[in-house]
Short mmCIF file of C-alpha atoms in Angstrom, two decimals:
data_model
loop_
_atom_site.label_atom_id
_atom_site.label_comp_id
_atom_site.label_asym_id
_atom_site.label_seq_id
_atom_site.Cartn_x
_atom_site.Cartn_y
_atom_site.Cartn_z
CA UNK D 1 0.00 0.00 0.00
CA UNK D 2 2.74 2.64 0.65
CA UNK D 3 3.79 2.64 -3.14
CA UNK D 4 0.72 3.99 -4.09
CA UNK D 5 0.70 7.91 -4.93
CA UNK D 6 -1.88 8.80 -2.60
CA UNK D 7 -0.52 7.07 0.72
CA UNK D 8 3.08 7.29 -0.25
CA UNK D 9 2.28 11.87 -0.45
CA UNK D 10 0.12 11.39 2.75
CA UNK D 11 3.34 9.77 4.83
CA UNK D 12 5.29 12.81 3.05
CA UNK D 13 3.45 15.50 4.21
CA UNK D 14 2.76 14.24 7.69
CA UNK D 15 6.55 13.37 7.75
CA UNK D 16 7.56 17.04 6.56
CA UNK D 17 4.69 18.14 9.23
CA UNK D 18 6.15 16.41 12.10
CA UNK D 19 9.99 16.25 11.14
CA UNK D 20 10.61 18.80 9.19
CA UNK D 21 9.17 21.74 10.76
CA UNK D 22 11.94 21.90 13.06
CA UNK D 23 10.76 19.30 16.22
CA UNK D 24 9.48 22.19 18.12
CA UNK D 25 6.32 22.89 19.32
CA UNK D 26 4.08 25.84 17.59
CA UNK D 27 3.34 28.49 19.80
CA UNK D 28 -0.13 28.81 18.19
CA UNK D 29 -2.44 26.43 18.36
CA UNK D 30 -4.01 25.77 14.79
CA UNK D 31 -7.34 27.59 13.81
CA UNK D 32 -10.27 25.28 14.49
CA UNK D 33 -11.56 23.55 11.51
CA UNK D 34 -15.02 23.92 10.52
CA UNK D 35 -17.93 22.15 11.34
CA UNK D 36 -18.18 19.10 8.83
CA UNK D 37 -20.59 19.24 5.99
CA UNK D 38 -24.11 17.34 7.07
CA UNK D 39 -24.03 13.82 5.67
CA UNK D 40 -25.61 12.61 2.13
CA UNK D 41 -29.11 10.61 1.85
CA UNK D 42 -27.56 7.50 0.73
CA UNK D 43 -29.46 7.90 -3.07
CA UNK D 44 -27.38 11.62 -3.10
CA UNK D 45 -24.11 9.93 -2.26
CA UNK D 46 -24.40 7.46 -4.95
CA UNK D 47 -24.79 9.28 -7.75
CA UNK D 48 -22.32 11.67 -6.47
CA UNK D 49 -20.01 8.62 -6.07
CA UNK D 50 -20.39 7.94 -10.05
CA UNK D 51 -19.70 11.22 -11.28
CA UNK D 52 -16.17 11.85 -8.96
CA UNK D 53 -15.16 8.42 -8.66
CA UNK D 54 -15.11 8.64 -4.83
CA UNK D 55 -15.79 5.41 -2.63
CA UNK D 56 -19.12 5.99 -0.05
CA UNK D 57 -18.75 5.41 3.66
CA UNK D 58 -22.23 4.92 5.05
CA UNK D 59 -23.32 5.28 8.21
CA UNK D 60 -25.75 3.49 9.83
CA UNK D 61 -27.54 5.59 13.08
CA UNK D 62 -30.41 4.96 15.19
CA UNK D 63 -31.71 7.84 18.02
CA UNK D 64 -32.79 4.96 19.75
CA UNK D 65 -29.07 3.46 21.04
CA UNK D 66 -26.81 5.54 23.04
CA UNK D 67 -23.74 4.22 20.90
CA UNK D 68 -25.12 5.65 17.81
CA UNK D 69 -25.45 8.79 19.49
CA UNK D 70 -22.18 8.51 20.45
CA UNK D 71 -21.14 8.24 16.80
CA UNK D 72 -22.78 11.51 15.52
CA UNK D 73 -20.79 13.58 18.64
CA UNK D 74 -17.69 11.99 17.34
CA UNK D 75 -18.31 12.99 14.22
CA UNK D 76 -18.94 16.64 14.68
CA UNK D 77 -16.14 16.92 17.13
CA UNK D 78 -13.66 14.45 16.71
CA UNK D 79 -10.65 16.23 13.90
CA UNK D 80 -8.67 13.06 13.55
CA UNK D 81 -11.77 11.46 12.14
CA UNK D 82 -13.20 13.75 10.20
CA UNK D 83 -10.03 13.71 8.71
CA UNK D 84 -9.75 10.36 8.26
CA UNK D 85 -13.00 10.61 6.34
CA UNK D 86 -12.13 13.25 3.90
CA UNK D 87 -11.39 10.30 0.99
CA UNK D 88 -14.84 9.24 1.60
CA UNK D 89 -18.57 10.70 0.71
CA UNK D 90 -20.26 10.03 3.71
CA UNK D 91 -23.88 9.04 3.56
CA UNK D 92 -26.13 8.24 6.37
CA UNK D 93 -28.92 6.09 6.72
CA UNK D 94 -31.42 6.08 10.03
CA UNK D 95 -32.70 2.69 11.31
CA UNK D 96 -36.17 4.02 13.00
CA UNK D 97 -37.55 1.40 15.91
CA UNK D 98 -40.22 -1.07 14.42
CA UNK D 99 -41.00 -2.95 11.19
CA UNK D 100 -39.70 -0.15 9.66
CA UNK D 101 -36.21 -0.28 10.94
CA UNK D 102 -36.38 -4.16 10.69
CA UNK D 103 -37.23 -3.32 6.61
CA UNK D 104 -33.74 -1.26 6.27
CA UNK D 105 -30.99 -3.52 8.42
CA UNK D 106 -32.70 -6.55 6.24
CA UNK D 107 -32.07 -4.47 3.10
CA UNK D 108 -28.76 -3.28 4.18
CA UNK D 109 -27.70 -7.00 5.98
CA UNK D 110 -27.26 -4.86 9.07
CA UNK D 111 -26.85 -7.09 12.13
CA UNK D 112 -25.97 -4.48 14.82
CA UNK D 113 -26.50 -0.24 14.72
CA UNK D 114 -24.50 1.97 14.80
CA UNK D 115 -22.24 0.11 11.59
CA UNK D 116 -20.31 1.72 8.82
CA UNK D 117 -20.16 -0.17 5.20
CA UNK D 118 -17.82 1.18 2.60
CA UNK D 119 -19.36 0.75 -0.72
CA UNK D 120 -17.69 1.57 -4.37
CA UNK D 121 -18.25 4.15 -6.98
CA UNK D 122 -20.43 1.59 -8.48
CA UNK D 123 -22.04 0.81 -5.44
CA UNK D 124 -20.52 -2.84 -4.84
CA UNK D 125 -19.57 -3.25 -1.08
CA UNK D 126 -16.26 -3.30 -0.37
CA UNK D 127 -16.24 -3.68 3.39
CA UNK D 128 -17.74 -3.10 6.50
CA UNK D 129 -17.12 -2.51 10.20
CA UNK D 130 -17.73 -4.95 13.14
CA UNK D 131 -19.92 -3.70 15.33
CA UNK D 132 -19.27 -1.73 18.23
CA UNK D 133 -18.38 -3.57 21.53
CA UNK D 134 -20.46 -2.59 24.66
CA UNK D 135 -18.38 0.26 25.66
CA UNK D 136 -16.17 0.66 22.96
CA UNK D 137 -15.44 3.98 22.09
CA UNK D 138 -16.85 4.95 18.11
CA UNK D 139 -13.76 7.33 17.59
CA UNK D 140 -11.12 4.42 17.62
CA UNK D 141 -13.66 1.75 15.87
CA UNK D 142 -13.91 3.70 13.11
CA UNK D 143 -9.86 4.70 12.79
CA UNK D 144 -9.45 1.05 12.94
CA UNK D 145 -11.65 0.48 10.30
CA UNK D 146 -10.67 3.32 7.84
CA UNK D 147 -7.21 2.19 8.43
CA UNK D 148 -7.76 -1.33 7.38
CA UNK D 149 -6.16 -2.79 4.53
CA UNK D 150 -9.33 -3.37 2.62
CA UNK D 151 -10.40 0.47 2.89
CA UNK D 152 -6.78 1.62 1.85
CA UNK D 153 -7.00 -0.25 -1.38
CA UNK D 154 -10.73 1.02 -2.17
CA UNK D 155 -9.55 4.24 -1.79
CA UNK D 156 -5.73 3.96 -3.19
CA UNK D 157 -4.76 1.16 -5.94
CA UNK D 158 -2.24 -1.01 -4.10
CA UNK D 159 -0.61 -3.18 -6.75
CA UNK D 160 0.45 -1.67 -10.48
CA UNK D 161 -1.91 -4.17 -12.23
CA UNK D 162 -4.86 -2.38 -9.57
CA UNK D 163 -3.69 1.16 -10.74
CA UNK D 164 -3.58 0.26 -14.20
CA UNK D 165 -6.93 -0.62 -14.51
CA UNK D 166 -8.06 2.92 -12.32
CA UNK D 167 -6.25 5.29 -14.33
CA UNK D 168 -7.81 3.81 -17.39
CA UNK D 169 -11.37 3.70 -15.67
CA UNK D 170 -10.48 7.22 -14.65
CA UNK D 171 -9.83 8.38 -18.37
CA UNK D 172 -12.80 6.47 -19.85
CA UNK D 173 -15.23 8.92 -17.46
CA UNK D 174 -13.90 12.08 -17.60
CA UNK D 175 -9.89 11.68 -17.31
CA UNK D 176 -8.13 11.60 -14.24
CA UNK D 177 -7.55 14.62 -11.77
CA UNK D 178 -4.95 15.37 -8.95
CA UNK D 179 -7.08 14.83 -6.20
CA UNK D 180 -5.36 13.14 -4.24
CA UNK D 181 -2.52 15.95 -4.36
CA UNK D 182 -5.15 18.53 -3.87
CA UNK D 183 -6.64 17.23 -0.88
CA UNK D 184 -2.61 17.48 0.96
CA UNK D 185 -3.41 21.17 0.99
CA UNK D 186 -4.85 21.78 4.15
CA UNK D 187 -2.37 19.69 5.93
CA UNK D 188 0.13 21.82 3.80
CA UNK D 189 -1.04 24.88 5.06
CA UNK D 190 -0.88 24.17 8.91
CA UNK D 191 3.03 23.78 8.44
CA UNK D 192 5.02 26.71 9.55
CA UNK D 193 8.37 28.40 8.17
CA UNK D 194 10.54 26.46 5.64
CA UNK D 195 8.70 23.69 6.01
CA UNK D 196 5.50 24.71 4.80
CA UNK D 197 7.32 26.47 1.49
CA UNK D 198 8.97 23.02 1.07
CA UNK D 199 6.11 21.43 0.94
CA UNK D 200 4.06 23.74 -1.14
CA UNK D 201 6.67 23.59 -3.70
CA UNK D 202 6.74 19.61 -3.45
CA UNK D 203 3.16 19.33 -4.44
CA UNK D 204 3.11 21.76 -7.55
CA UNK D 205 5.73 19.79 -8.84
CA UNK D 206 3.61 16.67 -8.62
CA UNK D 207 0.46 18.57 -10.08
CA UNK D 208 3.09 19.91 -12.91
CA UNK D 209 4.19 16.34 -13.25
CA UNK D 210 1.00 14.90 -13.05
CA UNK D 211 -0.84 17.62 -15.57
CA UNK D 212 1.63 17.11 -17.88
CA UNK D 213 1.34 13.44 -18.23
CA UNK D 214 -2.56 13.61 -17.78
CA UNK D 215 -2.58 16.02 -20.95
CA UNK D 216 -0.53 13.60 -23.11
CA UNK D 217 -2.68 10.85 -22.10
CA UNK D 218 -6.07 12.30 -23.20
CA UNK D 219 -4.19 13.64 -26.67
CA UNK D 220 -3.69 10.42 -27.69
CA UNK D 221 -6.89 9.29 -26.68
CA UNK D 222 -8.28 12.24 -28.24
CA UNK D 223 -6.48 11.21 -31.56
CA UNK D 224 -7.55 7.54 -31.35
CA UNK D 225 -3.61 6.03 -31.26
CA UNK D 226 -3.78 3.47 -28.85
CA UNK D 227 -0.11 3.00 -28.97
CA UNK D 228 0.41 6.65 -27.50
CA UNK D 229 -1.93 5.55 -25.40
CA UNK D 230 -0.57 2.91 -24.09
CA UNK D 231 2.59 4.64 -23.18
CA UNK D 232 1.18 7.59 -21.46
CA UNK D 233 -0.57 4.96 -19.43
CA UNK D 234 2.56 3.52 -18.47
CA UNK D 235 4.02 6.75 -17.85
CA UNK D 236 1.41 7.58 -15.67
CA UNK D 237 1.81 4.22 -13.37
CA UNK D 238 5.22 4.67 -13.41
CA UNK D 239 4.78 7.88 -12.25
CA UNK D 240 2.75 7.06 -9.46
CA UNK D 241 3.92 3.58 -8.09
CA UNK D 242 7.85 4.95 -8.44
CA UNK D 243 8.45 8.43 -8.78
CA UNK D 244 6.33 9.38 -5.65
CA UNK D 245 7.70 6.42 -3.44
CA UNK D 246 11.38 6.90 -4.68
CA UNK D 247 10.55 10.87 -3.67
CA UNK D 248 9.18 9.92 -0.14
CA UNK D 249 12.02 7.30 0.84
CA UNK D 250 14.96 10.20 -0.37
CA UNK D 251 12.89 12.57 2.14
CA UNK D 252 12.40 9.50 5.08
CA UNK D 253 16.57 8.84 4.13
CA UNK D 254 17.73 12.57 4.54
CA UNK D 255 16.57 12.14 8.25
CA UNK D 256 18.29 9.22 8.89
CA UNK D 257 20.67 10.23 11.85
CA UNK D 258 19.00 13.17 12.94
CA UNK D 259 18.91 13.32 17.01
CA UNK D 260 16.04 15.22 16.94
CA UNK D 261 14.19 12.20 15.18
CA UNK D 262 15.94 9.89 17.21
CA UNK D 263 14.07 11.97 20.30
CA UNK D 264 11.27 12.15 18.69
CA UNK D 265 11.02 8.15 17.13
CA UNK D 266 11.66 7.11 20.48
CA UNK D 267 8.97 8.94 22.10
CA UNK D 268 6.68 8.22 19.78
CA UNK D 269 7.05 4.46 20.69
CA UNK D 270 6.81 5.25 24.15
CA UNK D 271 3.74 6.66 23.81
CA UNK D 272 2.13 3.30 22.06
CA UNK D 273 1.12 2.26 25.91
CA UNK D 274 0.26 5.55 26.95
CA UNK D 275 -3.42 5.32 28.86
CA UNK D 276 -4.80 7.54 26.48
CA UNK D 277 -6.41 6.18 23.09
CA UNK D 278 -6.09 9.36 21.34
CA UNK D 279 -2.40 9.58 22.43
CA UNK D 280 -1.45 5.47 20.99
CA UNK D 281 -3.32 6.58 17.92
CA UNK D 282 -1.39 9.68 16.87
CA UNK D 283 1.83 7.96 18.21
CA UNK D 284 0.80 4.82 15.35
CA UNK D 285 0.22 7.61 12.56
CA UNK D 286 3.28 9.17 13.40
CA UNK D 287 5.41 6.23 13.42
CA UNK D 288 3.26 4.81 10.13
CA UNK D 289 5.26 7.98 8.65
CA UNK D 290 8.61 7.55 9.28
CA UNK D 291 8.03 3.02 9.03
CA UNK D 292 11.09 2.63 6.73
CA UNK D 293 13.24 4.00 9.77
CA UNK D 294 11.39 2.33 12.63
CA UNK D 295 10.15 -1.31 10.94
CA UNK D 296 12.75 -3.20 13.12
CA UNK D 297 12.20 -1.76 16.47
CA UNK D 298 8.36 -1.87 15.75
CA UNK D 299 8.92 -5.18 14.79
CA UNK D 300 10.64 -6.20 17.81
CA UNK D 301 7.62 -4.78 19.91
CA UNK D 302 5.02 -6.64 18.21
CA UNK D 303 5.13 -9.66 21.00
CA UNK D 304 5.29 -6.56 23.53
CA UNK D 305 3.65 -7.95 26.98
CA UNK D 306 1.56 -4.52 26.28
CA UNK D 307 -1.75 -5.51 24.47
CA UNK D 308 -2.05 -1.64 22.97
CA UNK D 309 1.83 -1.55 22.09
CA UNK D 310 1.64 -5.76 20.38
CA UNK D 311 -2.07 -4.54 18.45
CA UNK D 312 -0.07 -0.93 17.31
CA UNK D 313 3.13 -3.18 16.41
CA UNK D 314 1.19 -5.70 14.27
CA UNK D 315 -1.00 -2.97 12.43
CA UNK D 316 1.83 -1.02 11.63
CA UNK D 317 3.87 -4.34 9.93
CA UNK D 318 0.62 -5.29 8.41
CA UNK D 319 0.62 -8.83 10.09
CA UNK D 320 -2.70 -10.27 11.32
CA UNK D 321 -3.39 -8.45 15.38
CA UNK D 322 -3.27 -9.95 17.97
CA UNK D 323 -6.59 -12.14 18.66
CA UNK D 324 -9.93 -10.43 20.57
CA UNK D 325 -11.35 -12.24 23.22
CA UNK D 326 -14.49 -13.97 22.98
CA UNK D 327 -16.71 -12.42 25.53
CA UNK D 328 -20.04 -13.29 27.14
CA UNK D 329 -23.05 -10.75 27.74
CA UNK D 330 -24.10 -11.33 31.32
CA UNK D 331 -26.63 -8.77 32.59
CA UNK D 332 -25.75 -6.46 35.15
CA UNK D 333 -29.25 -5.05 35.66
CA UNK D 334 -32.68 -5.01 33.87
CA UNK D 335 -34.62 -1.44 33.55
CA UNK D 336 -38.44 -1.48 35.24
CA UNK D 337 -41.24 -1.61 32.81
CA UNK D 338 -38.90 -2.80 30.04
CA UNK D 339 -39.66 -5.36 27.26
CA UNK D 340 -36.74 -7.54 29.42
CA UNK D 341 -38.81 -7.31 32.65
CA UNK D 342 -41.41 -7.94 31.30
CA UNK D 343 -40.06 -11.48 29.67
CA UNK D 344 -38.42 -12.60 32.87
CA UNK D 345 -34.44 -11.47 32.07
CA UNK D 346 -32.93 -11.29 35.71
CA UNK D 347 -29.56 -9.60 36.51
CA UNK D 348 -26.87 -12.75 35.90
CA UNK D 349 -28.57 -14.36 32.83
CA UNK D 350 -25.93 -14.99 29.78
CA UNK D 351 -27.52 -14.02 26.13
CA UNK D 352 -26.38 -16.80 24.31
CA UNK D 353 -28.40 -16.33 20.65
CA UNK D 354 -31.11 -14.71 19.18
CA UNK D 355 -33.04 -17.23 17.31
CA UNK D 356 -30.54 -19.16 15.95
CA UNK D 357 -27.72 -16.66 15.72
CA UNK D 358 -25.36 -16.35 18.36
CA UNK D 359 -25.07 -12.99 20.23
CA UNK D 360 -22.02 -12.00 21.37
CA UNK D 361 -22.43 -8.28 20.57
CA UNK D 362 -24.59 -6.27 23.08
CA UNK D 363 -25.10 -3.77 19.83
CA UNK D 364 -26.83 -6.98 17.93
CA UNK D 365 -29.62 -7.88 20.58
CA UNK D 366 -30.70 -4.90 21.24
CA UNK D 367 -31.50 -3.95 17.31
CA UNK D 368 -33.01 -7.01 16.90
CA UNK D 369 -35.30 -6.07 19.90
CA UNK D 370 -35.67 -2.47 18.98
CA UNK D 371 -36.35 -3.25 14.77
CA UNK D 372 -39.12 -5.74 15.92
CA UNK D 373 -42.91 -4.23 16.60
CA UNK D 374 -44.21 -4.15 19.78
CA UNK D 375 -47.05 -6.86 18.32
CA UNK D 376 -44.50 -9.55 17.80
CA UNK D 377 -42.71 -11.65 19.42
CA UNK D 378 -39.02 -13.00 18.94
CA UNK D 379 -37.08 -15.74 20.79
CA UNK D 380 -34.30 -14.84 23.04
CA UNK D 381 -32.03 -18.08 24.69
CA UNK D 382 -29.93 -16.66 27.59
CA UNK D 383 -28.24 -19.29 30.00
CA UNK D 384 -29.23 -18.95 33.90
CA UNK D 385 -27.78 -21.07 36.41
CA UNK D 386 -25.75 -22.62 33.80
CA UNK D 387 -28.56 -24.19 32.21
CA UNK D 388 -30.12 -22.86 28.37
CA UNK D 389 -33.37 -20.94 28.90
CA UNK D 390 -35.70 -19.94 25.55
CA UNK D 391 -37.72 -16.91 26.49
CA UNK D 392 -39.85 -14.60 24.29
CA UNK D 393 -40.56 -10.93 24.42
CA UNK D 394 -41.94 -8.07 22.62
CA UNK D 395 -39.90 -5.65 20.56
CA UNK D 396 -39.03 -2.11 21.67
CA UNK D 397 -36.69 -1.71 23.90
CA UNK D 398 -35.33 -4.60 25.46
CA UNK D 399 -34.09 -2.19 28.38
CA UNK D 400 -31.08 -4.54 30.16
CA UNK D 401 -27.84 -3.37 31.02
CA UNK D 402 -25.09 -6.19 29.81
CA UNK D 403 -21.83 -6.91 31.15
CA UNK D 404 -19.43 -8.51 28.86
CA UNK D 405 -17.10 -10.82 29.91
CA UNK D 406 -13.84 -12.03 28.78
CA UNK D 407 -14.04 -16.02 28.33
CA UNK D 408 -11.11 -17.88 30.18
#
């Protein structure tokens, strides 16, 4: 993934952000950003999708479960992942309670709200995220997801047979454009000094580079030579699968040595345990920037007695994570006058499965409860006393508090 344009210019700038600008704090803190544009109907987003090309991240919300509320504060004031959405058009959908609800996650193949699913200009799925964990926070479920390698490739061709076949996709529609350049510029612009001129003069040299090869592609298409064609084409992967990485790792070389990077490398790893989530995020980007420099002593961490610092390790050396725990949803307490209550749940049971799908997501029983009308019944097996128990309620809300616990 780092040889393609768009991630290898992304781990330049934040590199020339970080390094470059002299190791020192800013004595201004950076303008706020602006409140994020409101979402897309999901209709909007795809036809938008087909006209620039851009994959759709869709959200799925519900006013009804506190985690999905969750998600829209994150989103209006969480900057690390609003930037992390910027590749994306971001459509949302809302699950209302009842039938209703229970007619879009059937639709949509939505097992739990809130859920993201990332779906391609075309409107094919590409992936989606698992649901959220009770008490899991939405900000790092979703950086985990948009950093996955299955989003990085539906946003950034990772192999040159994969960019091949985008740039000439790109030039059948409308031929291709520098976004992903153009979208570096408001990282550019938060740089300070010599640093920020550097890297505004880096990036029109890639739109020069880029324009100019873009324009000899679409004359030859223009003129019908398919030969010319061809090898504009190949000028144009070469240019982005070797020119832009060769650029980046002369950049990441030219620090090699440097105490200040040394300082800052090492705290960076440091702060891969730190309590904070925020902090062991920025501390992953940071080091994801500078990998060439760091991939042995990352990869010497990866068995790290730390879970945070092993999961960081084995993202950053793209090697599968460390395995989650299976957990088990015992109920902590059940809310008077709730559908629970009112079914018999009692503080202790275990869900085990709804129907005859296993639960082990608190997220997943209670849409199931909360898409179902108040008229009908589903079955719910929970495990009291360490003996299986089939119960049925009504939907709404099924109003229990769950504990989750780690199986031995």
């Amino acid at each position: 993934m780092r040889d393609a344009s768009c991630a290898a210019w992304r781990q330049g700038a934040i590199a020339l952000g970080l390094l470059l600008a002299g190791q020192t704090a800013c004595t201004q803190d950076p303008e706020p950003s602006p409140p994020p544009a409101p979402p897309l109907d999901l209709p909007a987003a795809l036809a938008q999708a087909a006209q620039t090309g851009k994959p759709v991240l869709v959200q799925f919300a519900a006013d009804w479960i506190e985690s999905s509320a969750a998600t829209d504060r994150m989103l209006r004031e969480d900057e690390t992942c609003r930037t992390a959405m910027e590749p994306f058009l971001h459509a949302r959908v809302e699950v209302p309670a009842g039938s209703a609800g229970r007619a879009v996650i059937d639709a949509h193949r939505v097992t739990a709200v809130p859920c993201w699913i990332l779906l391609a200009p075309d409107g094919q799925e590409v992936a989606r995220a698992s649901p959220l964990r009770f008490g899991e926070r939405p900000e790092r479920a979703l950086i985990v997801f948009l950093g996955s390698e299955a989003v990085r490739a539906a946003v950034v061709p990772s192999t040159p047979a994969e960019a091949w076949a985008h740039l000439r996709r790109t030039l059948a529609r409308d031929g291709p454009s520098p976004d992903a350049i153009r979208r570096l510029h408001p990282l550019v612009e938060r740089l300070e000094g010599p640093a920020r001129e550097e890297a505004q003069g880096a990036l029109q040299d890639l739109r020069e580079n880029l324009e100019t090869r873009l324009a000899e592609a679409r004359a030859a298409q223009a003129a019908g030579n398919g030969g010319a064609l061809g090898e504009a084409l190949t000028a144009l992967e070469r240019f982005a699968l070797t020119d832009l990485r060769e650029a980046h790792e002369e950049e990441i070389a030219a620090l090699r040595g440097s105490s200040a990077l040394e300082t800052h490398i090492a705290g960076q790893i440091a702060r891969l345990a730190d309590p904070d989530w925020e902090t062991r995020i920025a501390a992953r980007e940071a080091l994801r920037a500078v990998l060439p420099l760091v991939r042995d002593r990352v990869a010497a961490l990866r068995d790290s007695p730390d879970a945070e610092t092993a999961f960081a390790c084995a993202d950053l050396l793209r090697v599968e994570a460390p395995p989650v725990p299976r957990v088990r949803l015992r109920i902590r307490e059940v809310v008077a006058g709730s559908q629970g209550e009112a079914a018999g749940v009692r503080p202790g049971d275990i869900i085990l499965a709804h129907g005859d799908r296993a639960i082990r997501l608190y997220t997943e029983i209670a849409t199931a409860v909360n898409t179902t009308d108040p008229s009908e019944r589903i079955m719910l097996r929970i495990e009291r006393d360490g003996r299986p128990l089939d119960i049925e309620l009504h939907g709404g809300r099924i109003g229990v508090n769950p504990l989750e616990e780690v199986e031995e």
